[in-house]
Amino acid sequence: MGVSGCGKSSVGAACAEALGWTLHEGDAYHAPESVAKMRAGTPLTDDDRAGWLDRLADLLASPPQGAGRVLTCSALRKRYRDRLRQAVPCLGFVFLSLDYEEALARVQSRAGHFFSPALVANQFATLESPAGEPGVLVLDATQPMADLVAAVVAWAAAPASASTTGRDTPPGDIA
């Protein structure tokens, strides 16, 4: 989870592969109208995101096919994360933390993505940091991919008693 450009898709795919879990790309669950708004540089509202979050929660509430799932999604506000936690109480969140300048540079450099660079500032305005919430691993998104993946895999595999994130059980799914 995190703002656009933090590496959710790349890190999520690498973590899913390393863990042998199923990957779900959250962007694929946006309504066409929401994608059109983002492409045009219009920020999404909570109402725009409500159906998307419901679709993601329904996905997570369904029985997993395999050991676990990795879901890439922004989950910028606490209430969005709480909506997903309602579907899977032991859901873990990996927050890929990134500053505005780096996020903007990354979004501006990617080709073929619908997300307008004009929306990066809005993402930071919307972001409610999950640092300190139970079941959250905070990582510096500027670290090498291999280091990020290793940290997530170790966290996902750690016994609950070794956890410093406040989760009661190892996450069966990660967003």
PDB file of C-alpha atoms in Angstrom:
ATOM      1  CA  MET A   1       0.000   0.000   0.000  1.00  0.00           C
ATOM      2  CA  GLY A   2       1.010   3.597  -0.490  1.00  0.00           C
ATOM      3  CA  VAL A   3       0.832   6.481  -2.883  1.00  0.00           C
ATOM      4  CA  SER A   4       1.090   6.063  -6.620  1.00  0.00           C
ATOM      5  CA  GLY A   5       4.659   5.458  -7.694  1.00  0.00           C
ATOM      6  CA  CYS A   6       5.779   3.815  -4.446  1.00  0.00           C
ATOM      7  CA  GLY A   7       6.264   0.444  -6.137  1.00  0.00           C
ATOM      8  CA  LYS A   8       3.138  -1.438  -5.075  1.00  0.00           C
ATOM      9  CA  SER A   9       2.810  -3.383  -8.312  1.00  0.00           C
ATOM     10  CA  SER A  10       6.495  -4.273  -8.665  1.00  0.00           C
ATOM     11  CA  VAL A  11       7.063  -5.136  -5.016  1.00  0.00           C
ATOM     12  CA  GLY A  12       3.716  -6.907  -4.765  1.00  0.00           C
ATOM     13  CA  ALA A  13       4.457  -9.105  -7.781  1.00  0.00           C
ATOM     14  CA  ALA A  14       7.913  -9.977  -6.477  1.00  0.00           C
ATOM     15  CA  CYS A  15       6.547 -10.776  -3.005  1.00  0.00           C
ATOM     16  CA  ALA A  16       3.742 -12.924  -4.400  1.00  0.00           C
ATOM     17  CA  GLU A  17       6.272 -14.882  -6.432  1.00  0.00           C
ATOM     18  CA  ALA A  18       8.667 -15.276  -3.491  1.00  0.00           C
ATOM     19  CA  LEU A  19       5.885 -16.402  -1.147  1.00  0.00           C
ATOM     20  CA  GLY A  20       4.088 -18.575  -3.699  1.00  0.00           C
ATOM     21  CA  TRP A  21       0.936 -16.526  -3.128  1.00  0.00           C
ATOM     22  CA  THR A  22      -1.652 -15.235  -5.575  1.00  0.00           C
ATOM     23  CA  LEU A  23      -1.260 -11.637  -6.762  1.00  0.00           C
ATOM     24  CA  HIS A  24      -4.248  -9.337  -7.265  1.00  0.00           C
ATOM     25  CA  GLU A  25      -3.609  -5.931  -8.845  1.00  0.00           C
ATOM     26  CA  GLY A  26      -5.977  -3.501  -7.140  1.00  0.00           C
ATOM     27  CA  ASP A  27      -6.049  -1.123 -10.108  1.00  0.00           C
ATOM     28  CA  ALA A  28      -7.851  -3.810 -12.124  1.00  0.00           C
ATOM     29  CA  TYR A  29     -10.862  -3.465  -9.803  1.00  0.00           C
ATOM     30  CA  HIS A  30     -11.470   0.266 -10.340  1.00  0.00           C
ATOM     31  CA  ALA A  31     -14.696   1.204 -12.109  1.00  0.00           C
ATOM     32  CA  PRO A  32     -14.161   2.452 -15.688  1.00  0.00           C
ATOM     33  CA  GLU A  33     -15.486   5.856 -14.612  1.00  0.00           C
ATOM     34  CA  SER A  34     -12.825   6.091 -11.911  1.00  0.00           C
ATOM     35  CA  VAL A  35     -10.067   5.161 -14.351  1.00  0.00           C
ATOM     36  CA  ALA A  36     -11.324   7.878 -16.719  1.00  0.00           C
ATOM     37  CA  LYS A  37     -11.277  10.421 -13.894  1.00  0.00           C
ATOM     38  CA  MET A  38      -7.712   9.514 -12.909  1.00  0.00           C
ATOM     39  CA  ARG A  39      -6.553   9.584 -16.529  1.00  0.00           C
ATOM     40  CA  ALA A  40      -8.007  13.102 -16.807  1.00  0.00           C
ATOM     41  CA  GLY A  41      -6.245  14.216 -13.620  1.00  0.00           C
ATOM     42  CA  THR A  42      -9.419  14.382 -11.516  1.00  0.00           C
ATOM     43  CA  PRO A  43      -8.979  13.087  -7.957  1.00  0.00           C
ATOM     44  CA  LEU A  44     -11.218  10.281  -6.785  1.00  0.00           C
ATOM     45  CA  THR A  45     -13.623  10.961  -3.940  1.00  0.00           C
ATOM     46  CA  ASP A  46     -14.475   8.613  -1.104  1.00  0.00           C
ATOM     47  CA  ASP A  47     -17.697   7.836  -2.992  1.00  0.00           C
ATOM     48  CA  ASP A  48     -15.647   6.907  -6.077  1.00  0.00           C
ATOM     49  CA  ARG A  49     -13.494   4.593  -3.982  1.00  0.00           C
ATOM     50  CA  ALA A  50     -16.382   2.950  -2.062  1.00  0.00           C
ATOM     51  CA  GLY A  51     -17.324   0.443  -4.770  1.00  0.00           C
ATOM     52  CA  TRP A  52     -13.653  -0.304  -5.432  1.00  0.00           C
ATOM     53  CA  LEU A  53     -13.031  -1.022  -1.766  1.00  0.00           C
ATOM     54  CA  ASP A  54     -16.149  -3.209  -1.637  1.00  0.00           C
ATOM     55  CA  ARG A  55     -14.885  -5.214  -4.628  1.00  0.00           C
ATOM     56  CA  LEU A  56     -11.476  -5.619  -2.984  1.00  0.00           C
ATOM     57  CA  ALA A  57     -13.063  -6.621   0.338  1.00  0.00           C
ATOM     58  CA  ASP A  58     -15.262  -9.181  -1.450  1.00  0.00           C
ATOM     59  CA  LEU A  59     -12.158 -10.563  -3.142  1.00  0.00           C
ATOM     60  CA  LEU A  60     -10.360 -10.894   0.189  1.00  0.00           C
ATOM     61  CA  ALA A  61     -13.416 -12.388   1.907  1.00  0.00           C
ATOM     62  CA  SER A  62     -13.552 -15.224  -0.618  1.00  0.00           C
ATOM     63  CA  PRO A  63     -11.523 -18.337   0.195  1.00  0.00           C
ATOM     64  CA  PRO A  64      -7.946 -17.997  -1.085  1.00  0.00           C
ATOM     65  CA  GLN A  65      -6.709 -20.230  -3.851  1.00  0.00           C
ATOM     66  CA  GLY A  66      -3.424 -21.297  -2.306  1.00  0.00           C
ATOM     67  CA  ALA A  67      -1.480 -20.247   0.747  1.00  0.00           C
ATOM     68  CA  GLY A  68      -2.189 -16.532   0.693  1.00  0.00           C
ATOM     69  CA  ARG A  69      -2.787 -13.445  -1.405  1.00  0.00           C
ATOM     70  CA  VAL A  70      -0.979 -10.228  -2.164  1.00  0.00           C
ATOM     71  CA  LEU A  71      -3.242  -7.323  -3.064  1.00  0.00           C
ATOM     72  CA  THR A  72      -1.772  -4.126  -4.429  1.00  0.00           C
ATOM     73  CA  CYS A  73      -3.867  -1.111  -3.501  1.00  0.00           C
ATOM     74  CA  SER A  74      -3.294   2.403  -2.234  1.00  0.00           C
ATOM     75  CA  ALA A  75      -5.396   2.063   0.976  1.00  0.00           C
ATOM     76  CA  LEU A  76      -4.549   5.694   1.711  1.00  0.00           C
ATOM     77  CA  ARG A  77      -6.992   6.345   4.549  1.00  0.00           C
ATOM     78  CA  LYS A  78      -7.373   4.374   7.762  1.00  0.00           C
ATOM     79  CA  ARG A  79     -11.061   3.805   7.035  1.00  0.00           C
ATOM     80  CA  TYR A  80     -10.108   2.213   3.688  1.00  0.00           C
ATOM     81  CA  ARG A  81      -7.725  -0.153   5.479  1.00  0.00           C
ATOM     82  CA  ASP A  82     -10.364  -0.860   8.105  1.00  0.00           C
ATOM     83  CA  ARG A  83     -12.856  -1.740   5.339  1.00  0.00           C
ATOM     84  CA  LEU A  84     -10.387  -4.333   4.027  1.00  0.00           C
ATOM     85  CA  ARG A  85      -9.669  -5.581   7.566  1.00  0.00           C
ATOM     86  CA  GLN A  86     -13.404  -6.254   7.994  1.00  0.00           C
ATOM     87  CA  ALA A  87     -13.072  -8.815   5.205  1.00  0.00           C
ATOM     88  CA  VAL A  88      -9.876 -10.384   6.591  1.00  0.00           C
ATOM     89  CA  PRO A  89      -9.181  -9.528  10.237  1.00  0.00           C
ATOM     90  CA  CYS A  90      -5.573 -10.790  10.097  1.00  0.00           C
ATOM     91  CA  LEU A  91      -4.800  -8.796   6.946  1.00  0.00           C
ATOM     92  CA  GLY A  92      -1.294  -7.371   6.979  1.00  0.00           C
ATOM     93  CA  PHE A  93      -0.349  -4.109   5.284  1.00  0.00           C
ATOM     94  CA  VAL A  94       3.054  -3.283   3.841  1.00  0.00           C
ATOM     95  CA  PHE A  95       3.371   0.497   3.622  1.00  0.00           C
ATOM     96  CA  LEU A  96       5.898   1.527   0.990  1.00  0.00           C
ATOM     97  CA  SER A  97       6.827   4.965   2.265  1.00  0.00           C
ATOM     98  CA  LEU A  98       8.052   7.519  -0.248  1.00  0.00           C
ATOM     99  CA  ASP A  99       8.377  11.295  -0.308  1.00  0.00           C
ATOM    100  CA  TYR A 100       6.475  13.534  -2.714  1.00  0.00           C
ATOM    101  CA  GLU A 101       9.384  14.393  -5.012  1.00  0.00           C
ATOM    102  CA  GLU A 102      10.355  10.755  -5.554  1.00  0.00           C
ATOM    103  CA  ALA A 103       6.740   9.669  -6.084  1.00  0.00           C
ATOM    104  CA  LEU A 104       6.184  12.427  -8.636  1.00  0.00           C
ATOM    105  CA  ALA A 105       9.386  11.551 -10.502  1.00  0.00           C
ATOM    106  CA  ARG A 106       8.413   7.887 -10.644  1.00  0.00           C
ATOM    107  CA  VAL A 107       4.857   8.586 -11.843  1.00  0.00           C
ATOM    108  CA  GLN A 108       6.127  11.018 -14.497  1.00  0.00           C
ATOM    109  CA  SER A 109       8.576   8.429 -15.811  1.00  0.00           C
ATOM    110  CA  ARG A 110       6.184   5.524 -16.275  1.00  0.00           C
ATOM    111  CA  ALA A 111       4.704   5.011 -19.667  1.00  0.00           C
ATOM    112  CA  GLY A 112       1.267   3.644 -20.398  1.00  0.00           C
ATOM    113  CA  HIS A 113      -0.250   3.952 -16.923  1.00  0.00           C
ATOM    114  CA  PHE A 114      -3.604   5.708 -16.536  1.00  0.00           C
ATOM    115  CA  PHE A 115      -2.652   7.581 -13.361  1.00  0.00           C
ATOM    116  CA  SER A 116      -1.993  11.265 -14.065  1.00  0.00           C
ATOM    117  CA  PRO A 117       1.058  12.856 -12.409  1.00  0.00           C
ATOM    118  CA  ALA A 118      -1.255  15.746 -11.520  1.00  0.00           C
ATOM    119  CA  LEU A 119      -2.820  13.484  -8.863  1.00  0.00           C
ATOM    120  CA  VAL A 120       0.308  12.772  -6.835  1.00  0.00           C
ATOM    121  CA  ALA A 121      -0.201  15.829  -4.598  1.00  0.00           C
ATOM    122  CA  ASN A 122      -3.780  14.724  -3.920  1.00  0.00           C
ATOM    123  CA  GLN A 123      -2.555  11.275  -2.889  1.00  0.00           C
ATOM    124  CA  PHE A 124      -0.251  12.823  -0.304  1.00  0.00           C
ATOM    125  CA  ALA A 125      -3.073  15.067   0.932  1.00  0.00           C
ATOM    126  CA  THR A 126      -5.302  11.997   1.307  1.00  0.00           C
ATOM    127  CA  LEU A 127      -2.680   9.709   2.879  1.00  0.00           C
ATOM    128  CA  GLU A 128      -3.160   8.863   6.544  1.00  0.00           C
ATOM    129  CA  SER A 129       0.047   7.102   7.511  1.00  0.00           C
ATOM    130  CA  PRO A 130      -0.556   3.590   8.828  1.00  0.00           C
ATOM    131  CA  ALA A 131       2.636   3.717  10.919  1.00  0.00           C
ATOM    132  CA  GLY A 132       1.732   2.494  14.377  1.00  0.00           C
ATOM    133  CA  GLU A 133      -1.382   0.586  13.309  1.00  0.00           C
ATOM    134  CA  PRO A 134      -1.366  -3.124  14.200  1.00  0.00           C
ATOM    135  CA  GLY A 135      -0.388  -5.443  11.382  1.00  0.00           C
ATOM    136  CA  VAL A 136       1.576  -2.858   9.398  1.00  0.00           C
ATOM    137  CA  LEU A 137       5.127  -3.167   8.140  1.00  0.00           C
ATOM    138  CA  VAL A 138       6.603   0.200   7.115  1.00  0.00           C
ATOM    139  CA  LEU A 139       9.374   0.111   4.510  1.00  0.00           C
ATOM    140  CA  ASP A 140      11.385   2.796   2.750  1.00  0.00           C
ATOM    141  CA  ALA A 141      10.293   2.429  -0.875  1.00  0.00           C
ATOM    142  CA  THR A 142      13.656   3.743  -2.118  1.00  0.00           C
ATOM    143  CA  GLN A 143      15.446   0.620  -0.870  1.00  0.00           C
ATOM    144  CA  PRO A 144      16.518  -2.013  -3.421  1.00  0.00           C
ATOM    145  CA  MET A 145      13.752  -4.345  -4.571  1.00  0.00           C
ATOM    146  CA  ALA A 146      15.555  -7.417  -3.208  1.00  0.00           C
ATOM    147  CA  ASP A 147      15.749  -5.826   0.256  1.00  0.00           C
ATOM    148  CA  LEU A 148      12.057  -4.887   0.203  1.00  0.00           C
ATOM    149  CA  VAL A 149      11.018  -8.389  -0.843  1.00  0.00           C
ATOM    150  CA  ALA A 150      13.269 -10.018   1.757  1.00  0.00           C
ATOM    151  CA  ALA A 151      11.785  -7.824   4.500  1.00  0.00           C
ATOM    152  CA  VAL A 152       8.204  -8.658   3.475  1.00  0.00           C
ATOM    153  CA  VAL A 153       8.876 -12.389   3.172  1.00  0.00           C
ATOM    154  CA  ALA A 154      10.570 -12.469   6.595  1.00  0.00           C
ATOM    155  CA  TRP A 155       7.697 -10.500   8.131  1.00  0.00           C
ATOM    156  CA  ALA A 156       5.021 -12.697   6.545  1.00  0.00           C
ATOM    157  CA  ALA A 157       6.772 -15.852   7.741  1.00  0.00           C
ATOM    158  CA  ALA A 158       7.575 -14.630  11.273  1.00  0.00           C
ATOM    159  CA  PRO A 159       5.740 -16.344  14.120  1.00  0.00           C
ATOM    160  CA  ALA A 160       3.281 -14.070  15.872  1.00  0.00           C
ATOM    161  CA  SER A 161       5.371 -14.066  19.061  1.00  0.00           C
ATOM    162  CA  ALA A 162       8.314 -12.621  17.098  1.00  0.00           C
ATOM    163  CA  SER A 163       6.192  -9.910  15.551  1.00  0.00           C
ATOM    164  CA  THR A 164       6.756  -6.289  16.463  1.00  0.00           C
ATOM    165  CA  THR A 165       3.841  -5.127  14.343  1.00  0.00           C
ATOM    166  CA  GLY A 166       1.055  -5.966  16.758  1.00  0.00           C
ATOM    167  CA  ARG A 167      -0.573  -8.652  14.652  1.00  0.00           C
ATOM    168  CA  ASP A 168      -1.826 -11.708  16.484  1.00  0.00           C
ATOM    169  CA  THR A 169      -1.097 -14.200  13.730  1.00  0.00           C
ATOM    170  CA  PRO A 170       1.024 -14.169  10.596  1.00  0.00           C
ATOM    171  CA  PRO A 171      -0.860 -12.443   7.806  1.00  0.00           C
ATOM    172  CA  GLY A 172      -2.631 -14.846   5.482  1.00  0.00           C
ATOM    173  CA  ASP A 173      -2.972 -11.994   3.028  1.00  0.00           C
ATOM    174  CA  ILE A 174      -1.035  -8.792   2.472  1.00  0.00           C
ATOM    175  CA  ALA A 175      -2.167  -5.480   0.987  1.00  0.00           C
TER     176      ALA A 175
END
